[in-house]
Amino acid sequence: MEDASEIVPNENGSLVLSGSNLDTIPQSLYAYPHRLLKLDLSRNNLHAIPSEMGRLILLRDLNLSFNRLQVVSGSIASCIRLKSLDLSNNEITRIPPELAACSMLETLDVSNNRLDYCPEELSGLPALYELNLSGNITLTEIPSSLCTIPTLKHISCNGNDSLFPADVQTNSTTILWCLQIQHEHAEKVNVAEAKCEELQSKASAAAEKERILEEQLDALKNKLEALEAERPTKYLERKKRFLVIKARWKQRFCRVGGILRRPARAAKVKAD
């Protein structure tokens, strides 16, 4: 390992610490956040990326391949000018979704790791040109939205038999075409699912409204029955008698009207 005093970027902003048997990243290199452009930490014994890495705001090229990394800290997303990131040949299981903040990233190599998940957020890398996912045998799915990255031309899944057939794994054109088909299908499925949810919501609302109306109707029926039960017996009898008398008088008026008309005719005959 180089002496701490010698850990200084060269005139081109490059610092190579490859094969230096490092267990941790020397704190002294964080003293050059506005000078360090390229950092090579490959072939060491690094187990983690410290949060201080985010202080290297001008870093463009970072090589952490052939270490013992298991977790990549989201703080690396603070290196917003990063164009090339090599995390190959480690023991990484997840790519931090925060990496999507590196909008200038063009090359991402995460081959030969233990990835079991590829975040959807990677599709938000507008400048990504090359993506290497090879050698991650536990990776069973990659987001179809990767096909929406306009600059992505090279994607490799070599050795990932659960993703694509062997004759397709290194064919970027075919992989991107497959992802395009999956993405279009997923969009149609999402539209259909949204429509189903809308219909189910409307059906539930209608059923709820029907239930409320039935409850209101039952309440009105109960109220009517209560009112009927509260009526005095004499009132009901008088009402009945009134209706009978009313019917009789109506019948009499009809008869009287006929009788009065007949005598009038008889009087007219006698006068003649």
PDB file of C-alpha atoms in Angstrom:
ATOM      1  CA  MET A   1       0.000   0.000   0.000  1.00  0.00           C
ATOM      2  CA  GLU A   2       1.187   3.511  -0.821  1.00  0.00           C
ATOM      3  CA  ASP A   3       2.101   5.876   2.017  1.00  0.00           C
ATOM      4  CA  ALA A   4      -0.742   8.241   2.925  1.00  0.00           C
ATOM      5  CA  SER A   5       1.365  11.215   1.898  1.00  0.00           C
ATOM      6  CA  GLU A   6       1.740   9.729  -1.567  1.00  0.00           C
ATOM      7  CA  ILE A   7      -1.986   9.247  -2.149  1.00  0.00           C
ATOM      8  CA  VAL A   8      -2.382  12.239  -4.421  1.00  0.00           C
ATOM      9  CA  PRO A   9      -4.075  12.420  -7.845  1.00  0.00           C
ATOM     10  CA  ASN A  10      -1.749  13.014 -10.761  1.00  0.00           C
ATOM     11  CA  GLU A  11      -1.923  16.042 -13.018  1.00  0.00           C
ATOM     12  CA  ASN A  12      -4.784  14.434 -14.978  1.00  0.00           C
ATOM     13  CA  GLY A  13      -6.858  13.940 -11.839  1.00  0.00           C
ATOM     14  CA  SER A  14      -6.268  10.184 -11.803  1.00  0.00           C
ATOM     15  CA  LEU A  15      -5.438   8.047  -8.775  1.00  0.00           C
ATOM     16  CA  VAL A  16      -4.647   4.338  -9.110  1.00  0.00           C
ATOM     17  CA  LEU A  17      -4.683   2.214  -5.944  1.00  0.00           C
ATOM     18  CA  SER A  18      -5.329  -1.112  -7.625  1.00  0.00           C
ATOM     19  CA  GLY A  19      -3.859  -4.155  -5.884  1.00  0.00           C
ATOM     20  CA  SER A  20      -2.824  -2.176  -2.821  1.00  0.00           C
ATOM     21  CA  ASN A  21      -4.241  -4.691  -0.342  1.00  0.00           C
ATOM     22  CA  LEU A  22      -6.622  -2.085   1.057  1.00  0.00           C
ATOM     23  CA  ASP A  23      -9.227  -3.079   3.636  1.00  0.00           C
ATOM     24  CA  THR A  24     -10.633   0.432   3.831  1.00  0.00           C
ATOM     25  CA  ILE A  25     -10.457   3.482   1.620  1.00  0.00           C
ATOM     26  CA  PRO A  26      -7.788   5.929   2.848  1.00  0.00           C
ATOM     27  CA  GLN A  27      -9.332   9.060   4.307  1.00  0.00           C
ATOM     28  CA  SER A  28      -6.607  11.186   2.744  1.00  0.00           C
ATOM     29  CA  LEU A  29      -8.041  10.864  -0.760  1.00  0.00           C
ATOM     30  CA  TYR A  30     -11.181  12.750   0.324  1.00  0.00           C
ATOM     31  CA  ALA A  31      -8.963  15.818   0.599  1.00  0.00           C
ATOM     32  CA  TYR A  32      -9.188  16.244  -3.193  1.00  0.00           C
ATOM     33  CA  PRO A  33     -12.925  16.538  -3.950  1.00  0.00           C
ATOM     34  CA  HIS A  34     -12.294  19.154  -6.666  1.00  0.00           C
ATOM     35  CA  ARG A  35      -9.277  17.447  -8.176  1.00  0.00           C
ATOM     36  CA  LEU A  36      -9.968  13.721  -8.294  1.00  0.00           C
ATOM     37  CA  LEU A  37     -11.550  12.686 -11.613  1.00  0.00           C
ATOM     38  CA  LYS A  38     -10.595   9.033 -11.952  1.00  0.00           C
ATOM     39  CA  LEU A  39     -10.213   6.564  -9.072  1.00  0.00           C
ATOM     40  CA  ASP A  40      -9.126   2.942  -9.419  1.00  0.00           C
ATOM     41  CA  LEU A  41      -9.612   0.849  -6.256  1.00  0.00           C
ATOM     42  CA  SER A  42      -9.842  -2.508  -7.977  1.00  0.00           C
ATOM     43  CA  ARG A  43      -8.296  -5.730  -6.677  1.00  0.00           C
ATOM     44  CA  ASN A  44      -8.315  -4.886  -2.983  1.00  0.00           C
ATOM     45  CA  ASN A  45     -10.151  -6.251   0.070  1.00  0.00           C
ATOM     46  CA  LEU A  46     -12.797  -3.566   0.418  1.00  0.00           C
ATOM     47  CA  HIS A  47     -16.034  -4.658   2.084  1.00  0.00           C
ATOM     48  CA  ALA A  48     -17.985  -1.412   1.965  1.00  0.00           C
ATOM     49  CA  ILE A  49     -18.162   1.972   0.279  1.00  0.00           C
ATOM     50  CA  PRO A  50     -18.099   4.700   2.919  1.00  0.00           C
ATOM     51  CA  SER A  51     -20.555   7.600   2.787  1.00  0.00           C
ATOM     52  CA  GLU A  52     -17.587   9.963   2.375  1.00  0.00           C
ATOM     53  CA  MET A  53     -17.336   8.755  -1.225  1.00  0.00           C
ATOM     54  CA  GLY A  54     -20.146  11.174  -2.014  1.00  0.00           C
ATOM     55  CA  ARG A  55     -17.776  14.065  -1.308  1.00  0.00           C
ATOM     56  CA  LEU A  56     -15.893  13.372  -4.551  1.00  0.00           C
ATOM     57  CA  ILE A  57     -18.300  15.489  -6.569  1.00  0.00           C
ATOM     58  CA  LEU A  58     -16.109  15.739  -9.691  1.00  0.00           C
ATOM     59  CA  LEU A  59     -15.357  12.016  -9.921  1.00  0.00           C
ATOM     60  CA  ARG A  60     -16.081  10.673 -13.419  1.00  0.00           C
ATOM     61  CA  ASP A  61     -14.573   7.190 -13.415  1.00  0.00           C
ATOM     62  CA  LEU A  62     -14.758   4.812 -10.440  1.00  0.00           C
ATOM     63  CA  ASN A  63     -13.418   1.268 -10.528  1.00  0.00           C
ATOM     64  CA  LEU A  64     -14.246  -0.949  -7.537  1.00  0.00           C
ATOM     65  CA  SER A  65     -14.027  -4.305  -9.301  1.00  0.00           C
ATOM     66  CA  PHE A  66     -12.509  -7.419  -7.715  1.00  0.00           C
ATOM     67  CA  ASN A  67     -13.163  -6.508  -4.094  1.00  0.00           C
ATOM     68  CA  ARG A  68     -15.432  -8.044  -1.468  1.00  0.00           C
ATOM     69  CA  LEU A  69     -18.241  -5.532  -1.584  1.00  0.00           C
ATOM     70  CA  GLN A  70     -21.644  -6.817  -0.510  1.00  0.00           C
ATOM     71  CA  VAL A  71     -23.530  -3.552  -0.209  1.00  0.00           C
ATOM     72  CA  VAL A  72     -23.232  -0.392  -2.260  1.00  0.00           C
ATOM     73  CA  SER A  73     -24.136   2.700  -0.280  1.00  0.00           C
ATOM     74  CA  GLY A  74     -26.663   5.081  -1.795  1.00  0.00           C
ATOM     75  CA  SER A  75     -24.217   7.891  -1.010  1.00  0.00           C
ATOM     76  CA  ILE A  76     -22.433   7.067  -4.242  1.00  0.00           C
ATOM     77  CA  ALA A  77     -25.323   8.874  -5.958  1.00  0.00           C
ATOM     78  CA  SER A  78     -23.743  12.122  -4.743  1.00  0.00           C
ATOM     79  CA  CYS A  79     -21.067  11.620  -7.387  1.00  0.00           C
ATOM     80  CA  ILE A  80     -23.405  13.203  -9.915  1.00  0.00           C
ATOM     81  CA  ARG A  81     -20.731  13.606 -12.615  1.00  0.00           C
ATOM     82  CA  LEU A  82     -19.905   9.915 -12.646  1.00  0.00           C
ATOM     83  CA  LYS A  83     -19.720   8.524 -16.189  1.00  0.00           C
ATOM     84  CA  SER A  84     -18.253   5.074 -15.617  1.00  0.00           C
ATOM     85  CA  LEU A  85     -18.849   2.766 -12.651  1.00  0.00           C
ATOM     86  CA  ASP A  86     -17.284  -0.688 -12.439  1.00  0.00           C
ATOM     87  CA  LEU A  87     -18.608  -2.856  -9.598  1.00  0.00           C
ATOM     88  CA  SER A  88     -17.885  -6.187 -11.254  1.00  0.00           C
ATOM     89  CA  ASN A  89     -16.574  -9.283  -9.478  1.00  0.00           C
ATOM     90  CA  ASN A  90     -17.816  -8.526  -5.981  1.00  0.00           C
ATOM     91  CA  GLU A  91     -20.537 -10.039  -3.791  1.00  0.00           C
ATOM     92  CA  ILE A  92     -23.176  -7.336  -4.314  1.00  0.00           C
ATOM     93  CA  THR A  93     -26.826  -8.413  -4.016  1.00  0.00           C
ATOM     94  CA  ARG A  94     -28.555  -5.098  -4.732  1.00  0.00           C
ATOM     95  CA  ILE A  95     -27.949  -2.049  -6.893  1.00  0.00           C
ATOM     96  CA  PRO A  96     -28.946   1.068  -4.942  1.00  0.00           C
ATOM     97  CA  PRO A  97     -31.910   2.800  -6.626  1.00  0.00           C
ATOM     98  CA  GLU A  98     -30.304   6.122  -5.647  1.00  0.00           C
ATOM     99  CA  LEU A  99     -27.832   5.493  -8.471  1.00  0.00           C
ATOM    100  CA  ALA A 100     -30.467   6.935 -10.818  1.00  0.00           C
ATOM    101  CA  ALA A 101     -29.337  10.387  -9.606  1.00  0.00           C
ATOM    102  CA  CYS A 102     -26.115   9.939 -11.621  1.00  0.00           C
ATOM    103  CA  SER A 103     -27.658  11.362 -14.759  1.00  0.00           C
ATOM    104  CA  MET A 104     -24.322  11.440 -16.630  1.00  0.00           C
ATOM    105  CA  LEU A 105     -23.567   7.734 -16.100  1.00  0.00           C
ATOM    106  CA  GLU A 106     -22.763   6.048 -19.407  1.00  0.00           C
ATOM    107  CA  THR A 107     -21.252   2.703 -18.404  1.00  0.00           C
ATOM    108  CA  LEU A 108     -22.362   0.466 -15.548  1.00  0.00           C
ATOM    109  CA  ASP A 109     -20.692  -2.896 -14.986  1.00  0.00           C
ATOM    110  CA  VAL A 110     -22.163  -5.081 -12.230  1.00  0.00           C
ATOM    111  CA  SER A 111     -21.202  -8.406 -13.759  1.00  0.00           C
ATOM    112  CA  ASN A 112     -20.193 -11.440 -11.693  1.00  0.00           C
ATOM    113  CA  ASN A 113     -21.955 -10.490  -8.485  1.00  0.00           C
ATOM    114  CA  ARG A 114     -24.866 -12.021  -6.583  1.00  0.00           C
ATOM    115  CA  LEU A 115     -27.585  -9.705  -7.777  1.00  0.00           C
ATOM    116  CA  ASP A 116     -31.131 -10.904  -7.172  1.00  0.00           C
ATOM    117  CA  TYR A 117     -32.768  -7.594  -7.940  1.00  0.00           C
ATOM    118  CA  CYS A 118     -32.377  -4.875 -10.548  1.00  0.00           C
ATOM    119  CA  PRO A 119     -34.154  -1.636  -9.593  1.00  0.00           C
ATOM    120  CA  GLU A 120     -36.707  -0.021 -11.890  1.00  0.00           C
ATOM    121  CA  GLU A 121     -35.003   3.307 -11.200  1.00  0.00           C
ATOM    122  CA  LEU A 122     -32.125   2.386 -13.530  1.00  0.00           C
ATOM    123  CA  SER A 123     -34.410   3.237 -16.442  1.00  0.00           C
ATOM    124  CA  GLY A 124     -34.088   6.840 -15.263  1.00  0.00           C
ATOM    125  CA  LEU A 125     -30.429   7.005 -16.361  1.00  0.00           C
ATOM    126  CA  PRO A 126     -30.781   9.128 -19.524  1.00  0.00           C
ATOM    127  CA  ALA A 127     -27.162   8.783 -20.689  1.00  0.00           C
ATOM    128  CA  LEU A 128     -26.617   5.063 -20.025  1.00  0.00           C
ATOM    129  CA  TYR A 129     -24.966   3.474 -23.049  1.00  0.00           C
ATOM    130  CA  GLU A 130     -23.651   0.148 -21.747  1.00  0.00           C
ATOM    131  CA  LEU A 131     -25.017  -2.123 -19.011  1.00  0.00           C
ATOM    132  CA  ASN A 132     -23.333  -5.387 -18.040  1.00  0.00           C
ATOM    133  CA  LEU A 133     -25.399  -7.767 -15.896  1.00  0.00           C
ATOM    134  CA  SER A 134     -23.538 -10.943 -16.846  1.00  0.00           C
ATOM    135  CA  GLY A 135     -22.693 -13.653 -14.347  1.00  0.00           C
ATOM    136  CA  ASN A 136     -25.491 -12.932 -11.877  1.00  0.00           C
ATOM    137  CA  ILE A 137     -27.070 -16.383 -11.788  1.00  0.00           C
ATOM    138  CA  THR A 138     -29.530 -15.393  -9.043  1.00  0.00           C
ATOM    139  CA  LEU A 139     -30.960 -12.545 -11.118  1.00  0.00           C
ATOM    140  CA  THR A 140     -34.299 -13.765 -12.459  1.00  0.00           C
ATOM    141  CA  GLU A 141     -35.802 -10.542 -13.747  1.00  0.00           C
ATOM    142  CA  ILE A 142     -34.757  -7.157 -15.096  1.00  0.00           C
ATOM    143  CA  PRO A 143     -37.085  -4.183 -15.575  1.00  0.00           C
ATOM    144  CA  SER A 144     -38.549  -3.995 -19.062  1.00  0.00           C
ATOM    145  CA  SER A 145     -38.464  -0.199 -18.783  1.00  0.00           C
ATOM    146  CA  LEU A 146     -34.728  -0.345 -19.525  1.00  0.00           C
ATOM    147  CA  CYS A 147     -35.750  -0.353 -23.180  1.00  0.00           C
ATOM    148  CA  THR A 148     -36.977   3.236 -22.758  1.00  0.00           C
ATOM    149  CA  ILE A 149     -33.433   4.552 -22.224  1.00  0.00           C
ATOM    150  CA  PRO A 150     -32.760   6.203 -25.601  1.00  0.00           C
ATOM    151  CA  THR A 151     -28.966   5.906 -25.377  1.00  0.00           C
ATOM    152  CA  LEU A 152     -28.762   2.255 -24.252  1.00  0.00           C
ATOM    153  CA  LYS A 153     -27.133   0.246 -27.039  1.00  0.00           C
ATOM    154  CA  HIS A 154     -25.223  -2.495 -25.263  1.00  0.00           C
ATOM    155  CA  ILE A 155     -26.659  -4.779 -22.617  1.00  0.00           C
ATOM    156  CA  SER A 156     -25.147  -8.120 -21.651  1.00  0.00           C
ATOM    157  CA  CYS A 157     -26.730 -10.923 -19.628  1.00  0.00           C
ATOM    158  CA  ASN A 158     -24.198 -13.628 -20.353  1.00  0.00           C
ATOM    159  CA  GLY A 159     -24.533 -16.580 -17.980  1.00  0.00           C
ATOM    160  CA  ASN A 160     -27.978 -15.499 -16.753  1.00  0.00           C
ATOM    161  CA  ASP A 161     -29.904 -18.509 -18.031  1.00  0.00           C
ATOM    162  CA  SER A 162     -33.035 -17.555 -16.103  1.00  0.00           C
ATOM    163  CA  LEU A 163     -33.294 -14.313 -18.073  1.00  0.00           C
ATOM    164  CA  PHE A 164     -32.646 -15.247 -21.700  1.00  0.00           C
ATOM    165  CA  PRO A 165     -31.581 -18.280 -23.771  1.00  0.00           C
ATOM    166  CA  ALA A 166     -27.839 -18.722 -24.179  1.00  0.00           C
ATOM    167  CA  ASP A 167     -27.836 -17.573 -27.814  1.00  0.00           C
ATOM    168  CA  VAL A 168     -29.515 -14.283 -26.841  1.00  0.00           C
ATOM    169  CA  GLN A 169     -27.608 -13.362 -23.663  1.00  0.00           C
ATOM    170  CA  THR A 170     -24.956 -11.315 -25.493  1.00  0.00           C
ATOM    171  CA  ASN A 171     -27.176 -10.013 -28.303  1.00  0.00           C
ATOM    172  CA  SER A 172     -28.042  -6.495 -27.210  1.00  0.00           C
ATOM    173  CA  THR A 173     -30.462  -5.877 -30.081  1.00  0.00           C
ATOM    174  CA  THR A 174     -32.505  -8.978 -29.301  1.00  0.00           C
ATOM    175  CA  ILE A 175     -32.480  -8.320 -25.547  1.00  0.00           C
ATOM    176  CA  LEU A 176     -33.700  -4.755 -26.039  1.00  0.00           C
ATOM    177  CA  TRP A 177     -36.369  -5.977 -28.458  1.00  0.00           C
ATOM    178  CA  CYS A 178     -37.567  -8.535 -25.897  1.00  0.00           C
ATOM    179  CA  LEU A 179     -37.670  -5.859 -23.227  1.00  0.00           C
ATOM    180  CA  GLN A 180     -39.648  -3.614 -25.588  1.00  0.00           C
ATOM    181  CA  ILE A 181     -42.257  -6.336 -26.122  1.00  0.00           C
ATOM    182  CA  GLN A 182     -42.464  -6.965 -22.374  1.00  0.00           C
ATOM    183  CA  HIS A 183     -42.772  -3.255 -21.672  1.00  0.00           C
ATOM    184  CA  GLU A 184     -45.601  -2.776 -24.179  1.00  0.00           C
ATOM    185  CA  HIS A 185     -47.391  -5.816 -22.795  1.00  0.00           C
ATOM    186  CA  ALA A 186     -46.916  -4.549 -19.239  1.00  0.00           C
ATOM    187  CA  GLU A 187     -48.398  -1.180 -20.196  1.00  0.00           C
ATOM    188  CA  LYS A 188     -51.466  -2.876 -21.707  1.00  0.00           C
ATOM    189  CA  VAL A 189     -51.828  -5.024 -18.597  1.00  0.00           C
ATOM    190  CA  ASN A 190     -51.543  -1.932 -16.405  1.00  0.00           C
ATOM    191  CA  VAL A 191     -54.252  -0.161 -18.426  1.00  0.00           C
ATOM    192  CA  ALA A 192     -56.511  -3.231 -18.192  1.00  0.00           C
ATOM    193  CA  GLU A 193     -55.886  -3.561 -14.454  1.00  0.00           C
ATOM    194  CA  ALA A 194     -56.621   0.137 -13.947  1.00  0.00           C
ATOM    195  CA  LYS A 195     -59.879  -0.252 -15.876  1.00  0.00           C
ATOM    196  CA  CYS A 196     -60.831  -3.289 -13.803  1.00  0.00           C
ATOM    197  CA  GLU A 197     -60.094  -1.396 -10.603  1.00  0.00           C
ATOM    198  CA  GLU A 198     -62.236   1.494 -11.844  1.00  0.00           C
ATOM    199  CA  LEU A 199     -65.127  -0.832 -12.661  1.00  0.00           C
ATOM    200  CA  GLN A 200     -64.772  -2.610  -9.331  1.00  0.00           C
ATOM    201  CA  SER A 201     -64.783   0.752  -7.575  1.00  0.00           C
ATOM    202  CA  LYS A 202     -67.947   1.801  -9.384  1.00  0.00           C
ATOM    203  CA  ALA A 203     -69.589  -1.551  -8.647  1.00  0.00           C
ATOM    204  CA  SER A 204     -68.669  -1.235  -4.973  1.00  0.00           C
ATOM    205  CA  ALA A 205     -70.035   2.318  -4.886  1.00  0.00           C
ATOM    206  CA  ALA A 206     -73.291   1.168  -6.502  1.00  0.00           C
ATOM    207  CA  ALA A 207     -73.610  -1.732  -4.064  1.00  0.00           C
ATOM    208  CA  GLU A 208     -72.991   0.619  -1.154  1.00  0.00           C
ATOM    209  CA  LYS A 209     -75.598   3.043  -2.447  1.00  0.00           C
ATOM    210  CA  GLU A 210     -78.093   0.200  -2.835  1.00  0.00           C
ATOM    211  CA  ARG A 211     -77.377  -0.931   0.712  1.00  0.00           C
ATOM    212  CA  ILE A 212     -77.940   2.583   2.045  1.00  0.00           C
ATOM    213  CA  LEU A 213     -81.224   2.898   0.130  1.00  0.00           C
ATOM    214  CA  GLU A 214     -82.398  -0.454   1.477  1.00  0.00           C
ATOM    215  CA  GLU A 215     -81.561   0.662   4.997  1.00  0.00           C
ATOM    216  CA  GLN A 216     -83.476   3.901   4.462  1.00  0.00           C
ATOM    217  CA  LEU A 217     -86.449   1.984   3.049  1.00  0.00           C
ATOM    218  CA  ASP A 218     -86.455  -0.393   6.008  1.00  0.00           C
ATOM    219  CA  ALA A 219     -86.278   2.589   8.347  1.00  0.00           C
ATOM    220  CA  LEU A 220     -89.281   4.201   6.637  1.00  0.00           C
ATOM    221  CA  LYS A 221     -91.246   0.955   6.810  1.00  0.00           C
ATOM    222  CA  ASN A 222     -90.484   0.645  10.500  1.00  0.00           C
ATOM    223  CA  LYS A 223     -91.500   4.257  11.056  1.00  0.00           C
ATOM    224  CA  LEU A 224     -94.772   3.728   9.188  1.00  0.00           C
ATOM    225  CA  GLU A 225     -95.533   0.616  11.194  1.00  0.00           C
ATOM    226  CA  ALA A 226     -94.786   2.536  14.391  1.00  0.00           C
ATOM    227  CA  LEU A 227     -97.137   5.334  13.339  1.00  0.00           C
ATOM    228  CA  GLU A 228     -99.878   2.855  12.493  1.00  0.00           C
ATOM    229  CA  ALA A 229     -99.396   1.196  15.853  1.00  0.00           C
ATOM    230  CA  GLU A 230     -99.667   4.563  17.608  1.00  0.00           C
ATOM    231  CA  ARG A 231    -103.090   5.447  16.103  1.00  0.00           C
ATOM    232  CA  PRO A 232    -106.011   5.274  18.667  1.00  0.00           C
ATOM    233  CA  THR A 233    -108.524   2.490  18.111  1.00  0.00           C
ATOM    234  CA  LYS A 234    -111.501   4.961  18.257  1.00  0.00           C
ATOM    235  CA  TYR A 235    -109.875   7.070  15.527  1.00  0.00           C
ATOM    236  CA  LEU A 236    -109.700   4.067  13.261  1.00  0.00           C
ATOM    237  CA  GLU A 237    -113.334   3.184  14.034  1.00  0.00           C
ATOM    238  CA  ARG A 238    -114.503   6.740  13.385  1.00  0.00           C
ATOM    239  CA  LYS A 239    -112.541   6.811  10.160  1.00  0.00           C
ATOM    240  CA  LYS A 240    -114.246   3.603   9.107  1.00  0.00           C
ATOM    241  CA  ARG A 241    -117.718   4.985  10.024  1.00  0.00           C
ATOM    242  CA  PHE A 242    -116.957   8.224   8.204  1.00  0.00           C
ATOM    243  CA  LEU A 243    -116.052   6.346   5.060  1.00  0.00           C
ATOM    244  CA  VAL A 244    -119.282   4.307   5.272  1.00  0.00           C
ATOM    245  CA  ILE A 245    -121.409   7.460   5.776  1.00  0.00           C
ATOM    246  CA  LYS A 246    -119.598   9.199   2.973  1.00  0.00           C
ATOM    247  CA  ALA A 247    -120.358   6.310   0.630  1.00  0.00           C
ATOM    248  CA  ARG A 248    -124.029   6.317   1.609  1.00  0.00           C
ATOM    249  CA  TRP A 249    -124.475  10.034   1.104  1.00  0.00           C
ATOM    250  CA  LYS A 250    -122.794   9.812  -2.223  1.00  0.00           C
ATOM    251  CA  GLN A 251    -125.258   7.081  -3.235  1.00  0.00           C
ATOM    252  CA  ARG A 252    -128.218   9.137  -1.992  1.00  0.00           C
ATOM    253  CA  PHE A 253    -127.213  12.249  -3.839  1.00  0.00           C
ATOM    254  CA  CYS A 254    -127.111  10.254  -7.010  1.00  0.00           C
ATOM    255  CA  ARG A 255    -130.633   8.920  -6.405  1.00  0.00           C
ATOM    256  CA  VAL A 256    -132.069  12.311  -5.378  1.00  0.00           C
ATOM    257  CA  GLY A 257    -130.711  13.837  -8.518  1.00  0.00           C
ATOM    258  CA  GLY A 258    -132.619  11.276 -10.604  1.00  0.00           C
ATOM    259  CA  ILE A 259    -135.896  11.729  -8.670  1.00  0.00           C
ATOM    260  CA  LEU A 260    -135.780  15.489  -8.977  1.00  0.00           C
ATOM    261  CA  ARG A 261    -135.389  15.291 -12.701  1.00  0.00           C
ATOM    262  CA  ARG A 262    -138.360  12.911 -13.155  1.00  0.00           C
ATOM    263  CA  PRO A 263    -141.057  15.096 -11.371  1.00  0.00           C
ATOM    264  CA  ALA A 264    -140.021  18.055 -13.434  1.00  0.00           C
ATOM    265  CA  ARG A 265    -140.909  16.159 -16.609  1.00  0.00           C
ATOM    266  CA  ALA A 266    -144.273  15.039 -15.174  1.00  0.00           C
ATOM    267  CA  ALA A 267    -145.235  18.624 -14.314  1.00  0.00           C
ATOM    268  CA  LYS A 268    -144.492  19.682 -17.853  1.00  0.00           C
ATOM    269  CA  VAL A 269    -146.872  17.000 -19.276  1.00  0.00           C
ATOM    270  CA  LYS A 270    -149.756  18.132 -17.042  1.00  0.00           C
ATOM    271  CA  ALA A 271    -149.303  21.722 -18.141  1.00  0.00           C
ATOM    272  CA  ASP A 272    -149.688  20.694 -21.753  1.00  0.00           C
TER     273      ASP A 272
END
